[in-house]
Structure formats: structure tokens, C-alpha cells
Short mmCIF file of C-alpha atoms in Angstrom, two decimals:
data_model
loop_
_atom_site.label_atom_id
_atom_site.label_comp_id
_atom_site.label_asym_id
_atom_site.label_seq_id
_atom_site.Cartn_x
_atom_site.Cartn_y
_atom_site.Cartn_z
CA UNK A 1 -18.05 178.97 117.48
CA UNK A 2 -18.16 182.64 116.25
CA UNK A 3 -15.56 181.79 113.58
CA UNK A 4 -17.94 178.90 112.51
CA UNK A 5 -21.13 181.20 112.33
CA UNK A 6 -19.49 184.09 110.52
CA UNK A 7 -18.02 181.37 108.06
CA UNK A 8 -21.69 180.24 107.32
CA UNK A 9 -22.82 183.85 107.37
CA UNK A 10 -20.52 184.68 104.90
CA UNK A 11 -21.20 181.77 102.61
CA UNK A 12 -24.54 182.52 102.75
CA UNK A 13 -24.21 186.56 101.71
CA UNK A 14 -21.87 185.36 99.15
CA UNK A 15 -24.72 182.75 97.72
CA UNK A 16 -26.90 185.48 97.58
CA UNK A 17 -25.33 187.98 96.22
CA UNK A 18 -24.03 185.63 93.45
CA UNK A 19 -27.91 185.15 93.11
CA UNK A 20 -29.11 188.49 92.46
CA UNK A 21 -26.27 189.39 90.62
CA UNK A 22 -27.33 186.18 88.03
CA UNK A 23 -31.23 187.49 88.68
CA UNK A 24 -30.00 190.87 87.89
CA UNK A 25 -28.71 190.22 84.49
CA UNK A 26 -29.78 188.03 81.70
CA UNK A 27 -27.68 186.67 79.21
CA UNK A 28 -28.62 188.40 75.62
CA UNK A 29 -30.18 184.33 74.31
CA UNK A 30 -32.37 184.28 77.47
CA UNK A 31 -33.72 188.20 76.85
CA UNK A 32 -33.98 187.77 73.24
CA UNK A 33 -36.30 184.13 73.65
CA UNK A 34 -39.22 185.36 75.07
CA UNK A 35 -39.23 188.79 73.07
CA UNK A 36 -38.92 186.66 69.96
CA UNK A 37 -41.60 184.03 71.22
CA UNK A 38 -44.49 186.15 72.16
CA UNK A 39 -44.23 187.89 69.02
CA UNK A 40 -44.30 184.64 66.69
CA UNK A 41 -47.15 183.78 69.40
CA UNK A 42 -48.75 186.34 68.57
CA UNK A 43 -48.74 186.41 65.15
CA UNK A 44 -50.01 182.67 65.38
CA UNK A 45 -53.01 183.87 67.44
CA UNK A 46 -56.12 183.27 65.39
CA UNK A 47 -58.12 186.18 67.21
CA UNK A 48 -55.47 188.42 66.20
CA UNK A 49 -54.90 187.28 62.69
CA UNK A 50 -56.68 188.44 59.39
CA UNK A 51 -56.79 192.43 58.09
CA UNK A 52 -59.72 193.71 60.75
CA UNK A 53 -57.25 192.78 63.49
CA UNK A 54 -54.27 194.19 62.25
CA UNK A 55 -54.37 197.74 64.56
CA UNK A 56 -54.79 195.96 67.78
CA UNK A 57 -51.90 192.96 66.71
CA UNK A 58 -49.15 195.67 65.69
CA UNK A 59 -50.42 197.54 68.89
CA UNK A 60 -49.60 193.92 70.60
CA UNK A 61 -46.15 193.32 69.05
CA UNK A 62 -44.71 196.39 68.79
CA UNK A 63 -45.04 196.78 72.81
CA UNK A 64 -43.19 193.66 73.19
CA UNK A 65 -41.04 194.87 70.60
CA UNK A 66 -39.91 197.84 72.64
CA UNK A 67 -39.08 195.90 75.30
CA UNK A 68 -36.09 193.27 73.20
CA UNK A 69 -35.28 196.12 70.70
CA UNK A 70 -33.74 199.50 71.54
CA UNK A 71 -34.99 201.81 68.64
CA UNK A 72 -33.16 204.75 69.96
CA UNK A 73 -29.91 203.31 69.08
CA UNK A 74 -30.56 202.37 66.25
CA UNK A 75 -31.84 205.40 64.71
CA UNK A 76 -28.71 206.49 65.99
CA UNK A 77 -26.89 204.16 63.77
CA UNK A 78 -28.62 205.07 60.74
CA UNK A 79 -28.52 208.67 61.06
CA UNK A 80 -24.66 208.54 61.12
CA UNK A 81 -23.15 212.10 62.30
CA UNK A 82 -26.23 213.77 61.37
CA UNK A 83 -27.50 212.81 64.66
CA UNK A 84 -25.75 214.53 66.69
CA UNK A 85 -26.90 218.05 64.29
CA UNK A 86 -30.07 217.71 65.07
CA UNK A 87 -31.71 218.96 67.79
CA UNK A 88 -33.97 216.94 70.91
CA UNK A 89 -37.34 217.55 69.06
CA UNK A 90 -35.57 216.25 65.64
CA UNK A 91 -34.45 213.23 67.05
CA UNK A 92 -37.47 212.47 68.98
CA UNK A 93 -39.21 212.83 65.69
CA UNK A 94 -37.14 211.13 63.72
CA UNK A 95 -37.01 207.92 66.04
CA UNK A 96 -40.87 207.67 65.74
CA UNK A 97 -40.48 207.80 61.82
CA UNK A 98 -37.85 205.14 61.79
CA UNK A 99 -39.40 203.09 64.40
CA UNK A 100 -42.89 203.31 62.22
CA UNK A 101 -40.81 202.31 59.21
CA UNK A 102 -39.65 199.24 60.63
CA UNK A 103 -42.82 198.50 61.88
CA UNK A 104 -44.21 198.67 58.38
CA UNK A 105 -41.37 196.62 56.61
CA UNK A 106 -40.46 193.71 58.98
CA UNK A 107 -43.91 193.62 60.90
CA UNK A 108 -45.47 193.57 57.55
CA UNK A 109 -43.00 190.71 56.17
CA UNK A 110 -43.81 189.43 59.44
CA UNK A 111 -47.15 188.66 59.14
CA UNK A 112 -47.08 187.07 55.56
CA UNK A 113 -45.50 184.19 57.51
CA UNK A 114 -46.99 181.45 59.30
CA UNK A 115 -45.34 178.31 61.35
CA UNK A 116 -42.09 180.22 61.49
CA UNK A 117 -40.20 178.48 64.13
CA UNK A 118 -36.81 179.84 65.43
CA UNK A 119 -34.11 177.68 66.62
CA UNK A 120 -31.37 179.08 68.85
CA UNK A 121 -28.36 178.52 67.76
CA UNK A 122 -25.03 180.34 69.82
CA UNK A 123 -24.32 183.52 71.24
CA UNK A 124 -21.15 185.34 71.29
CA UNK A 125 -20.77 188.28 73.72
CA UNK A 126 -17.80 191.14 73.67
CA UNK A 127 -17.90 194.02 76.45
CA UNK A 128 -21.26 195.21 75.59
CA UNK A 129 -22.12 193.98 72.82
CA UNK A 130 -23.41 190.36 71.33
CA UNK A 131 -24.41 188.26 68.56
CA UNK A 132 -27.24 186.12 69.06
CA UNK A 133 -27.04 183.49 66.20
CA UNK A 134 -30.69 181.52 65.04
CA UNK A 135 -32.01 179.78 62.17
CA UNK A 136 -35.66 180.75 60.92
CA UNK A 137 -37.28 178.02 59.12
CA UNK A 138 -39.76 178.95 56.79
CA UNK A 139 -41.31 176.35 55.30
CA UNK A 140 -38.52 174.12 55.03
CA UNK A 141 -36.12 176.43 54.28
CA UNK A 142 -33.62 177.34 56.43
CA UNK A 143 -32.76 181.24 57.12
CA UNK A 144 -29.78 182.18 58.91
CA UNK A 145 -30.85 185.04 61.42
CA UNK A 146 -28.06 187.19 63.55
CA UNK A 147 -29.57 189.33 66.25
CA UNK A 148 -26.68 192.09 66.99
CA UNK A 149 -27.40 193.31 71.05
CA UNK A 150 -26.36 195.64 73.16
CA UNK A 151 -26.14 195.98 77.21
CA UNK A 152 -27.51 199.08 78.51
CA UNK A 153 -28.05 199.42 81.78
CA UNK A 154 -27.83 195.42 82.47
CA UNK A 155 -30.58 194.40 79.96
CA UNK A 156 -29.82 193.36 76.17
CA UNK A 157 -31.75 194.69 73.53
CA UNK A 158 -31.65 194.31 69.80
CA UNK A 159 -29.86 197.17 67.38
CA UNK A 160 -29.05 194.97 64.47
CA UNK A 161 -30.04 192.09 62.37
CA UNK A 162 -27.99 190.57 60.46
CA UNK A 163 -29.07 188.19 57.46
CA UNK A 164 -26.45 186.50 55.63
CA UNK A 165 -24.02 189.03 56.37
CA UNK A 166 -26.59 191.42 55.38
CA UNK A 167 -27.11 193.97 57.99
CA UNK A 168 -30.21 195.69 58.41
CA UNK A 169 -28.86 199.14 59.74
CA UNK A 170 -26.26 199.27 57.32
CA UNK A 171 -28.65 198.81 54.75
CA UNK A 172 -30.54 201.79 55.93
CA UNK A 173 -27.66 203.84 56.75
CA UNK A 174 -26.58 204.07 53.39
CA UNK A 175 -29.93 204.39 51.99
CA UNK A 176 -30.22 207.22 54.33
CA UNK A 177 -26.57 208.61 53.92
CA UNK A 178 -27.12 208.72 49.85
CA UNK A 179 -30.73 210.88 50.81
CA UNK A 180 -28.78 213.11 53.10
CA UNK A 181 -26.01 214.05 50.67
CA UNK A 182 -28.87 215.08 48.45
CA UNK A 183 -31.97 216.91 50.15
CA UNK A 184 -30.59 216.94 53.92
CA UNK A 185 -32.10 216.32 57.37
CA UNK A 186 -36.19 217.72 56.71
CA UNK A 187 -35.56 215.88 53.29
CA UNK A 188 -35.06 212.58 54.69
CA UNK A 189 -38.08 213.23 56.71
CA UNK A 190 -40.21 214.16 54.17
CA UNK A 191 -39.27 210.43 51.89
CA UNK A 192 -40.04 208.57 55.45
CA UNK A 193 -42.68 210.44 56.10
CA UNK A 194 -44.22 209.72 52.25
CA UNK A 195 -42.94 206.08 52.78
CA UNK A 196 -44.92 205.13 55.78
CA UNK A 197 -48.30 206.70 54.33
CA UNK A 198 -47.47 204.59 50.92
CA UNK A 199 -48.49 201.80 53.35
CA UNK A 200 -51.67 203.46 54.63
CA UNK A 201 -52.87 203.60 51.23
CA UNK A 202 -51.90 200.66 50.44
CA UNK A 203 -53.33 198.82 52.96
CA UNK A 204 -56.30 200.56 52.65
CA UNK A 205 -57.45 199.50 49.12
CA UNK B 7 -17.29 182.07 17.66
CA UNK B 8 -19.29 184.92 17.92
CA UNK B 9 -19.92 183.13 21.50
CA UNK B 10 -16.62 183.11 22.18
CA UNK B 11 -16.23 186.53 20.84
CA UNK B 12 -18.42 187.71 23.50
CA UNK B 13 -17.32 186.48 26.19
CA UNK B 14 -13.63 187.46 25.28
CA UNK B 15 -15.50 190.47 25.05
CA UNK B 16 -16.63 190.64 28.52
CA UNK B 17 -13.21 188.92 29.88
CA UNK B 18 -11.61 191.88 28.68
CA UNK B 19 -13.41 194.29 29.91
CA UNK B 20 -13.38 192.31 32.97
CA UNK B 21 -9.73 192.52 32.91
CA UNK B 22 -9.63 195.84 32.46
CA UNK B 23 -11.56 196.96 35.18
CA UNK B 24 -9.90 195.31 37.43
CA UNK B 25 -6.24 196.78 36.44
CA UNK B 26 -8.23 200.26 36.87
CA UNK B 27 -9.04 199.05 40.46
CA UNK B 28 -6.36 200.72 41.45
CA UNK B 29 -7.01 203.83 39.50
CA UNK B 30 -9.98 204.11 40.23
CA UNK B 31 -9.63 204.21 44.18
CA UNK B 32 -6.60 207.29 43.41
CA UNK B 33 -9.01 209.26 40.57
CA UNK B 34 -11.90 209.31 42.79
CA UNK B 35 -10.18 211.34 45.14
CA UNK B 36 -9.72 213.51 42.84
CA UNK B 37 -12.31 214.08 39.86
CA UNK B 38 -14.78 212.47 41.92
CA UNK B 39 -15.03 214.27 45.48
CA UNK B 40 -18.07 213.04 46.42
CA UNK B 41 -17.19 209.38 46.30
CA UNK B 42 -14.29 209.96 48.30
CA UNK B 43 -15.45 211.89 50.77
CA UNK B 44 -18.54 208.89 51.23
CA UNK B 45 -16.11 206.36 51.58
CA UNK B 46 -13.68 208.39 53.67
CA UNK B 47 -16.74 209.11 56.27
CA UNK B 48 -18.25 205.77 55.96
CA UNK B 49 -14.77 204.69 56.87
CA UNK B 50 -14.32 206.13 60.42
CA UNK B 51 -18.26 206.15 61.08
CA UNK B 52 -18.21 201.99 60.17
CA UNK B 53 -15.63 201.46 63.08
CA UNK B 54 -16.94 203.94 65.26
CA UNK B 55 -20.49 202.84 65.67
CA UNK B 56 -20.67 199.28 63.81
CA UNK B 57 -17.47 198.74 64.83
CA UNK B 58 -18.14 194.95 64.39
CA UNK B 59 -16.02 193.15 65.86
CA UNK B 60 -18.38 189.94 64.74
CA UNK B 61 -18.66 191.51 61.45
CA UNK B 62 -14.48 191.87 60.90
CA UNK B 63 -12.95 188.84 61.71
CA UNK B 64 -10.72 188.58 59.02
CA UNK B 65 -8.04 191.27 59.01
CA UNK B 66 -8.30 192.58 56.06
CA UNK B 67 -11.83 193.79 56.14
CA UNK B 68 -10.63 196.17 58.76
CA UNK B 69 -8.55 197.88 55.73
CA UNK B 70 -11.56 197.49 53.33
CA UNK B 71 -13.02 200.80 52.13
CA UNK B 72 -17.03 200.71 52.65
CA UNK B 73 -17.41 200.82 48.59
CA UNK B 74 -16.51 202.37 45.46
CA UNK B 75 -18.91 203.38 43.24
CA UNK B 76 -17.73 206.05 40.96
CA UNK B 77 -19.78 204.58 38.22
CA UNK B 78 -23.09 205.56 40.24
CA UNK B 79 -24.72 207.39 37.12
CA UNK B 80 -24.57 204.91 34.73
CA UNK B 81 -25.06 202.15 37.57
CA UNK B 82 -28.29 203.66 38.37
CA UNK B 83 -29.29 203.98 34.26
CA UNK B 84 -29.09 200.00 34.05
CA UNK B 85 -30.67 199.84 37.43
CA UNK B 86 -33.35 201.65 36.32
CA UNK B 87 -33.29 199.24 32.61
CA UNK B 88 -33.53 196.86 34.90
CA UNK B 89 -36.37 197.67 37.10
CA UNK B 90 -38.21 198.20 33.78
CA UNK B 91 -37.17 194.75 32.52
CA UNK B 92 -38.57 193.22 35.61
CA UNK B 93 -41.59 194.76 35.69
CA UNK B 94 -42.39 194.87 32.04
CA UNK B 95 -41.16 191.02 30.68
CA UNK B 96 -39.75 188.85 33.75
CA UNK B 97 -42.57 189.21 36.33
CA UNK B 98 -44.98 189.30 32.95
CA UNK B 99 -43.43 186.04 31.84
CA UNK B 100 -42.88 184.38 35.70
CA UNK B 101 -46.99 185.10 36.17
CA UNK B 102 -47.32 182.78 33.31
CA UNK B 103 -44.67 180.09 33.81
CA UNK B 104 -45.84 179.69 37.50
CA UNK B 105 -49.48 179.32 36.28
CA UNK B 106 -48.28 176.77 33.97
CA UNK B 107 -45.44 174.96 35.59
CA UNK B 108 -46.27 173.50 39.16
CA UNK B 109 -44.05 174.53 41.56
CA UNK B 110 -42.42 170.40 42.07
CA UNK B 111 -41.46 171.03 38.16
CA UNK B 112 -39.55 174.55 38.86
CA UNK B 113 -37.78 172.72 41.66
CA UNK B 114 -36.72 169.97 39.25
CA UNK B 115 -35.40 172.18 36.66
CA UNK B 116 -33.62 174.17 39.57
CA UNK B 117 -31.75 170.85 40.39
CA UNK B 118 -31.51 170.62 36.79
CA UNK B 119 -29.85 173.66 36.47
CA UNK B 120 -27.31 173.77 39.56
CA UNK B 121 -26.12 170.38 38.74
CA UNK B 122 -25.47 171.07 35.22
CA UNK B 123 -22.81 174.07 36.42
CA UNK B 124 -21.28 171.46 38.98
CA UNK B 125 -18.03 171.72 36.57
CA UNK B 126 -17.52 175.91 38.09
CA UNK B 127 -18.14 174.65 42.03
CA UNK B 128 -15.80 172.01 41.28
CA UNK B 129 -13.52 173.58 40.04
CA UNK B 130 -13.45 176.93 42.43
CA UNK B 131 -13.67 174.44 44.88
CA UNK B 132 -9.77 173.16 44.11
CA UNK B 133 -8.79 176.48 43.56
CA UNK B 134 -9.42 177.20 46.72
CA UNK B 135 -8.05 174.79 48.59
CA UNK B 136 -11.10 172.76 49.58
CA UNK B 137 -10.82 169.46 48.76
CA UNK B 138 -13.23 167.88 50.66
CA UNK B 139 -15.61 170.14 49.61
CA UNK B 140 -14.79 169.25 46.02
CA UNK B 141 -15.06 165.77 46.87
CA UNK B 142 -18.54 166.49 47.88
CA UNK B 143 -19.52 168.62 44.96
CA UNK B 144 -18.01 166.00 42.60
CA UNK B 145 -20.30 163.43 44.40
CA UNK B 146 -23.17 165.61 44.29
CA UNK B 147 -23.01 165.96 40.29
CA UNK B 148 -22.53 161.87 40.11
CA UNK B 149 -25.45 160.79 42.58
CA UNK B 150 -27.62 163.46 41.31
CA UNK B 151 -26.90 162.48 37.74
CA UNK B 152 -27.20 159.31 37.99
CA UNK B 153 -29.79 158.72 40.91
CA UNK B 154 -31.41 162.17 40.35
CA UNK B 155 -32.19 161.41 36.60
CA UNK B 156 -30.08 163.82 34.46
CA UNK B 157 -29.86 165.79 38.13
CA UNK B 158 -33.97 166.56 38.04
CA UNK B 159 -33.50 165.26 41.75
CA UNK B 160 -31.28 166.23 44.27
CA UNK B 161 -31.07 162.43 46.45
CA UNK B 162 -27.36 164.10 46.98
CA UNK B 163 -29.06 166.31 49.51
CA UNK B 164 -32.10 164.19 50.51
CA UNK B 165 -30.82 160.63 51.06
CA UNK B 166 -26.70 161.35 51.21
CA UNK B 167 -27.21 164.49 53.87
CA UNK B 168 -24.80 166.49 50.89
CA UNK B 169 -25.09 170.00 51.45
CA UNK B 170 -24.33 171.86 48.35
CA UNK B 171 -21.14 173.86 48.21
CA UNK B 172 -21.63 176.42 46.02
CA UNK B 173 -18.65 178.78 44.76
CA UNK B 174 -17.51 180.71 42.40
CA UNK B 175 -15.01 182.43 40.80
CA UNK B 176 -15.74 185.43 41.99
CA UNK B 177 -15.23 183.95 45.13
CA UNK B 178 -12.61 182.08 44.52
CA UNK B 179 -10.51 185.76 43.52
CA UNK B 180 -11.92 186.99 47.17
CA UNK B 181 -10.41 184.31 49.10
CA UNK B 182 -7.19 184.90 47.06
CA UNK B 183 -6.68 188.81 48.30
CA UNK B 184 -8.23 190.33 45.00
CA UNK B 185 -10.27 193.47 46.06
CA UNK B 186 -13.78 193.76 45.32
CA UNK B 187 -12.78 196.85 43.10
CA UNK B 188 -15.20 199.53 41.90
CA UNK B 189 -19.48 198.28 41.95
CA UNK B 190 -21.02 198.13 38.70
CA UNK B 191 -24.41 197.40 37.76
CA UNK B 192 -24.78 195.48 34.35
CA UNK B 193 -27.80 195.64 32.20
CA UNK B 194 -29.93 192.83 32.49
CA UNK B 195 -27.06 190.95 34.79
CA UNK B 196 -27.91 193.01 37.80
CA UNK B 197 -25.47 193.82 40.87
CA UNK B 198 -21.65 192.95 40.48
CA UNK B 199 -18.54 194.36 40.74
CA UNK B 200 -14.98 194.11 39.09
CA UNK B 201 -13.82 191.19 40.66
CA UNK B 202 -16.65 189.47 40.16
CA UNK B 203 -17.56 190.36 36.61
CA UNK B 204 -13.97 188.79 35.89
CA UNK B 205 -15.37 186.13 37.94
CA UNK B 206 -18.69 185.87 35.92
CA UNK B 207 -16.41 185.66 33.05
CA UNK B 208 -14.35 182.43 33.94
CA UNK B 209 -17.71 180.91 35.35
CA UNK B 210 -19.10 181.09 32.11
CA UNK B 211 -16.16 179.68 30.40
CA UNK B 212 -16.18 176.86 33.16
CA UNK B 213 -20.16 175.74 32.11
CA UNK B 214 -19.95 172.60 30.28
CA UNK B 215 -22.94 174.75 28.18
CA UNK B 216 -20.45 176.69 26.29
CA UNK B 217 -18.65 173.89 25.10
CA UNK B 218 -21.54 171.73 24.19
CA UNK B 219 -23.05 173.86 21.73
CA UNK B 220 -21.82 176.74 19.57
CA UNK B 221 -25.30 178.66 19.30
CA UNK B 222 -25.38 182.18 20.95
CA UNK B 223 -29.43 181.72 20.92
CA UNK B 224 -28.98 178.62 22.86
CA UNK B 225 -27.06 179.92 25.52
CA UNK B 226 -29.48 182.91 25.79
CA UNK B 227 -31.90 180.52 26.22
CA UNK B 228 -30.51 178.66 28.69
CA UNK B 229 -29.56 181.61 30.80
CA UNK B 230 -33.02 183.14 30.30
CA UNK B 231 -34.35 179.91 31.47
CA UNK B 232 -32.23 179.79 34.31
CA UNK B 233 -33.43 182.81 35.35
CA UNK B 234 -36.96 182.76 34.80
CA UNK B 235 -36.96 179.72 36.93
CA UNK B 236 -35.10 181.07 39.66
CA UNK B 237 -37.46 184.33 39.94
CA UNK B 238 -40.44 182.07 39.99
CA UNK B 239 -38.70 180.34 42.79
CA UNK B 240 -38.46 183.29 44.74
CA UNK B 241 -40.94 185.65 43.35
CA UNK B 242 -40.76 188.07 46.41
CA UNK B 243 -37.33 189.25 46.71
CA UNK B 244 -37.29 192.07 44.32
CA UNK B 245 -40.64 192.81 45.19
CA UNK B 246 -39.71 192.95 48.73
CA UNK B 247 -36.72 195.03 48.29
CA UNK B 248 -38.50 198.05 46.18
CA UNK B 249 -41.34 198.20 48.59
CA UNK B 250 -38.96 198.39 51.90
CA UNK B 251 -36.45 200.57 50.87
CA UNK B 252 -36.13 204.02 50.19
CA UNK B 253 -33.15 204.36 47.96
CA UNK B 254 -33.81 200.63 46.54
CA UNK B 255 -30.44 201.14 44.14
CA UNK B 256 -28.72 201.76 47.46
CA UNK B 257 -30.26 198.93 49.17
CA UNK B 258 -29.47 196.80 46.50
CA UNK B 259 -25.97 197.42 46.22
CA UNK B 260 -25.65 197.19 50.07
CA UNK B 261 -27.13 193.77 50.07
CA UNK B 262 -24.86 192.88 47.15
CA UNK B 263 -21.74 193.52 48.58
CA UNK B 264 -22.65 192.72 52.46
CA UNK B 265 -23.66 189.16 50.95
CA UNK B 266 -20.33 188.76 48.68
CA UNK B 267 -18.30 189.69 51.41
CA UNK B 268 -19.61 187.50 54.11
CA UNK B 269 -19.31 184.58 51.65
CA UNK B 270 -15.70 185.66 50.94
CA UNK B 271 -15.22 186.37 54.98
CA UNK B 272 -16.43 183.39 55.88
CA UNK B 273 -13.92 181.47 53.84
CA UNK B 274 -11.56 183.05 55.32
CA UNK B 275 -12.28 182.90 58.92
CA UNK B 276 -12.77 179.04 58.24
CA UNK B 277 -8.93 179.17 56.86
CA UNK B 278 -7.66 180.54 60.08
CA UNK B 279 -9.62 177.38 61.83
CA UNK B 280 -7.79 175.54 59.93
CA UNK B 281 -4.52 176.93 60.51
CA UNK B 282 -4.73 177.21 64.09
CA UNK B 283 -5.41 173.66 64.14
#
């Protein structure tokens, strides 16, 4: 009788705890989805759309944004070693920059789409790290999108895309590597700093 | 023959860069500090942080250097011709053919154009091993030549479900083990490197273009052409890149060699498929 009961009491706590653990942690396809869908919602939302909305949408997205993409590592990435010579206030500084820049370029390329639909395709996980393969099609045309995650702390977020091979911090890395080598750390943050108000004015004529 | 001239021309100097490969990897460690240095740190920092496992599947990328560009200087001179060239007679000259052309015409002459180099897929194709791939590509240039009017259509793609298979020489080198080799940025051509400016070289030797006519105009004209209607195509990209980037000769050549590679790696990581099988 007792052996019966703690049989069924230890199914039971070994149900549940298989539970939470699966509650606990997402795989990187099922975190990325709904970061990725309430964005494109968003940027189909006809009270949101046109110029007079466009504070209040990047407001919108780049909340949700926070949330799937981890921005701290990757201005890690792009930094290179010079991250780790900078000090707290630097970095903090420097993530905002980088964070704004993105916001600018891909928000910006974003928006200049419409009826983008996504289609998941695989995902591929090692240790900590996946690959979240999709295809983007864009009126008719078929893009190839890689979403590059990492596990911290049981939840994926994004630090890479990857385009054709083409990866987006790597891009920026040597962009930034090729600035360093040139006019150093407060250099770098003057050209991002002049690069994200070229799209105030910009967007202001 | 002053066609062929030319293009012996460019062979050569094809050749030639690509026998300095070598060279060029040794000298930059020493007359050329800074090069080596970049490529030494972008070396351990690559595998450290991007340590991609997804992005290294085939061996030998692991032993690939980042890049090679001792040629920066002059690269960034015909970057800069380049830039110019764009802004002052392609997008001039695109504004006008895409006002005058509708966009159903550009993708006919598009077709037009990719089926008319069918002979270099084909042929990079077999020299790679693919054959079914070349079986498609040969069927591609005879449905849409036939069917497709002169290859105006592509009912290859539409009603046969024939992807294209594009490759090139360039490519074709890559999958064999020849490096990438220094990055160069030609005048007018844009973005290579040495292997595949030797590449270029046996592509163009491969169009059924060259041997048709005789006319150096003509083939001007038929690359301008070409490219004229692929900008208008894609009117954005160049665009895109200058306003996104902050170093766009960086970005470029990033982009460049990120894309060649993963159409090179993919090759190979398809091979391995094949040989586990």
C-alpha cells in the first residue's frame, strides 16, 4: 500500500518537475516567434503607420525588441577587446549608441516593408548558443534570414543575424575595428554619435 | 583581338596575383604591420567571441585568415571612383531607364541576360562535380530558350519548379582549395579578390558573347547593359549600404567576402553530405 502511494507520489513529482523544467525554458524558435510577430504586427498596424506615428511605433518595437534581442552582447561583439578598456560609464554609453544605431538602420529598413511574412524554417542549438533559420518573403522574393541566439540565464535572445552568410556584427565589427585603429574609443563615439543625428535631420526634412 | 588582348590582359594579371598570394600573406608581416597585426587579432578575437561553430563547418575555414587587404589604399581610391560613378552616371542613367522601361521589361531582359551566360554555370557546374545540377542548368538554357522566347521568360523556373544554379569560376577555384588571396577593389568592377578576378577572367572567356562578336564596343555594351539592368532591379542596395554603415568600404568588403565564402562553404558542407552518404 505505502509502496503503491509513494510510487504514484513519485510519478507525480517527477511529471511536474519535468513540467516546469519545459515551462522554465523555451526553445530559441518558440522565444524568437512571438518577438518577431508582434513586431511585423506592429509595423502592419495602421494606427501606428505613416511619419506622425513614427516616435510612439519605434517606442512600441524597440520594447519588444529588448525583450528577443540582447544588445549588451552584442555591443560586446563589436567592440572587440576594446571593451573590456573601457570603463562602466563607457560601455553603458556606448551600448545606447549602438543600440540607437540599429534602431535607425534595421527599424528604418524595417518599416519600408509591408506584408513581410516570416516562415520558420529549423533551428540548430550547441551548448548555449543557436541558429534559428527563416525565410523572409518580400514580395515574392525569398530572403534567407539566420537569427544567431544565445542562452543566458534560461531565455534566448538574439546577438546575430546572419544574411546569406553575411553577418551583421561582423559587419560592424570591422567597420568599427578599421575606426578604432584610426581615431580610438571617443572617436568611434563621436562617428556614431554624428551617424544617428544624420537620421534626425534626415527625417526631419 | 584587341578583345582578346584585354582579357589576356586581365588573365594575367589575374594569374599573377594569385602566385603573389602567397607573398603577399609573408610581406605583410613585414612591410605592412598593420595588416598583420588586423588579421592576427581578428584571428583569435573571430574564435573567441564568434566562434561559430554554425559559421565553420568546413575545416578549412577554421585555418582561414579573416582577410588580406594590403592593397587598402588603392582599394579605397577605386572605391571612392566608384562611389562617384554611381552617383554621377549609373543611378543618373537607372532614374531614366526605370522611367522608361516597366519593370515586367527589366525582368525579361534579366532572364535574357542570365540565360545567355548559361554556357559559365554549365560549365563550373561539371567542374565541380555537380552533375545534376548541370543537368538542370543545361535544361534551364533549353526550356527557357525555346519556351522562354530567346530566354525573355524563365517557364524553367515557373512551370518546371527549376531553381537556378548559379556558379562560377570563382567558385568553382573555392571549392577546389584555392584561397581567396589578397581583396582588391577594381574600378568600375567593384568588390573581388584574387581568386576571383582569375575567376572573372575564365567567366568571361566562357560567355558565348565573346565568341560571337569581335567588337570591344559591343561587349561594353552588353556588360553596361547588364548592369544597368541589374541596378534598376535592385535600386536600394548600394543606397542601403552607404546610409547604414559607417566605414561603407569596410562594410562592403565584409559583405563581399562573408557572401563568397558562404557560397564556397556551402558547397562544401554539401560535399561532406555527400560523402558521408
Amino acid at each position: 500500500m505505502t509502496a503503491k502511494r509513494l510510487f504514484y507520489i513519485t510519478l507525480c513529482f517527477c511529471f511536474f518537475s519535468g513540467l516546469s523544467t519545459a515551462l522554465a525554458s523555451l526553445g530559441p524558435t518558440e522565444e524568437l516567434k512571438p518577438t518577431l510577430n508582434k513586431i511585423i504586427d506592429i509595423l502592419a498596424d495602421s494606427d501606428l503607420s505613416g511619419n506622425q506615428h513614427k516616435e510612439e511605433r519605434r517606442e512600441k518595437i524597440m520594447t519588444i525588441a529588448i525583450q528577443g534581442f540582447d544588445f549588451l552582447e552584442m555591443a560586446k561583439l563589436v567592440l572587440g577587446r576594446t571593451w573590456n578598456r573601457i570603463d562602466q560609464q563607457q560601455k553603458a554609453h556606448f551600448e545606447q549608441l549602438f543600440t540607437k544605431l540599429l534602431e535607425n538602420t534595421y527599424i528604418g529598413k524595417l518599416e519600408s516593408y509591408s506584408g513581410q511574412e516570416v516562415k520558420f524554417q529549423d533551428e540548430r542549438i550547441k551548448g548555449n548558443r543557436a541558429k534559428v533559420s527563416t525565410i523572409v518573403d518580400n514580395n515574392g522574393m525569398a530572403i534567407p534570414v539566420n537569427y544567431v541566439m544565445l542562452q543566458k540565464a534560461s531565455s534566448w535572445k538574439v546577438y546575430d543575424i546572419n544574411i546569406e552568410g553575411v553577418s551583421l556584427v561582423r559587419n560592424f565589427r570591422e567597420q568599427f575595428k578599421s575606426i578604432l585603429r584610426k581615431e580610438k574609443f571617443d572617436g568611434l563615439v563621436k562617428v556614431l554619435e554624428e551617424k544617428n543625428a544624420s537620421f534626425l535631420t534626415e527625417e526631419s526634412k | 583581338m584587341l578583345i582578346t588582348m584585354r582579357y589576356t590582359i586581365l588573365f594575367l594579371t589575374g594569374i599573377f596575383l594569385l602566385a603573389s598570394l602567397g607573398c603577399a600573406q609573408r610581406q605583410s608581416a613585414t612591410s605592412v604591420p598593420d595588416t598583420s597585426l588586423e588579421a592576427a587579432q581578428g584571428q583569435d578575437e573571430e574564435f573567441d567571441l564568434l566562434s561559430d561553430d554554425f559559421f565553420s563547418d568546413a575545416p578549412s575555414s577554421v585555418h582561414e585568415p579573416v582577410y588580406y587587404d594590403p592593397l587598402e589604399p588603392m582599394n579605397r581610391i577605386f572605391f571612392e571612383f566608384n562611389d562617384k560613378l554611381y552617383y554621377w552616371v549609373l543611378k543618373p542613367v537607372n532614374t531614366a531607364y526605370s522611367a522608361v522601361v516597366p519593370v515586367d521589361f527589366r525582368y525579361c531582359f534579366g532572364n535574357f541576360f542570365t540565360n545567355l551566360s548559361a554556357p559559365i554555370r554549365l560549365l563550373n557546374n561539371l567542374l565541380q562535380g555537380k552533375f545534376s545540377d548541370a543537368g538542370i542548368v543545361l535544361s534551364r538554357f533549353l526550356i527557357n530558350s525555346t519556351l522562354g522566347v530567346y530566354g525573355l521568360g524563365d517557364p524553367a523556373l515557373v512551370d518546371f519548379d527549376l531553381e537556378p544554379k548559379p556558379e562560377d569560376f570563382g567558385q568553382t577555384l573555392g571549392a577546389w582549395g584555392v584561397g581567396e588571396g589578397i581583396y582588391l577593389c577594381w574600378p568600375i568592377l567593384g568588390p573581388s579578390n584574387a581568386r576571383d578576378t582569375l575567376g572573372f577572367g575564365v567567366d568571361v572567356y566562357s560567355h558565348p558573347v565573346v565568341y560571337l562578336n569581335d567588337d570591344l564596343l559591343v561587349s561594353a555594351a552588353y556588360y553596361s547593359g547588364n548592369k544597368v539592368n541589374l541596378l534598376s532591379l535592385n535600386p536600394e542596395a548600394y543606397d542601403d549600404l552607404k546610409k547604414y554603415s559607417l566605414d561603407p568600404y569596410v562594410s562592403m568588403r565584409q559583405v563581399y567576402l562573408d557572401y563568397r565564402r558562404n557560397k564556397i562553404k556551402d558547397k562544401a558542407a554539401k560535399q561532406n553530405v555527400v560523402d558521408e552518404l
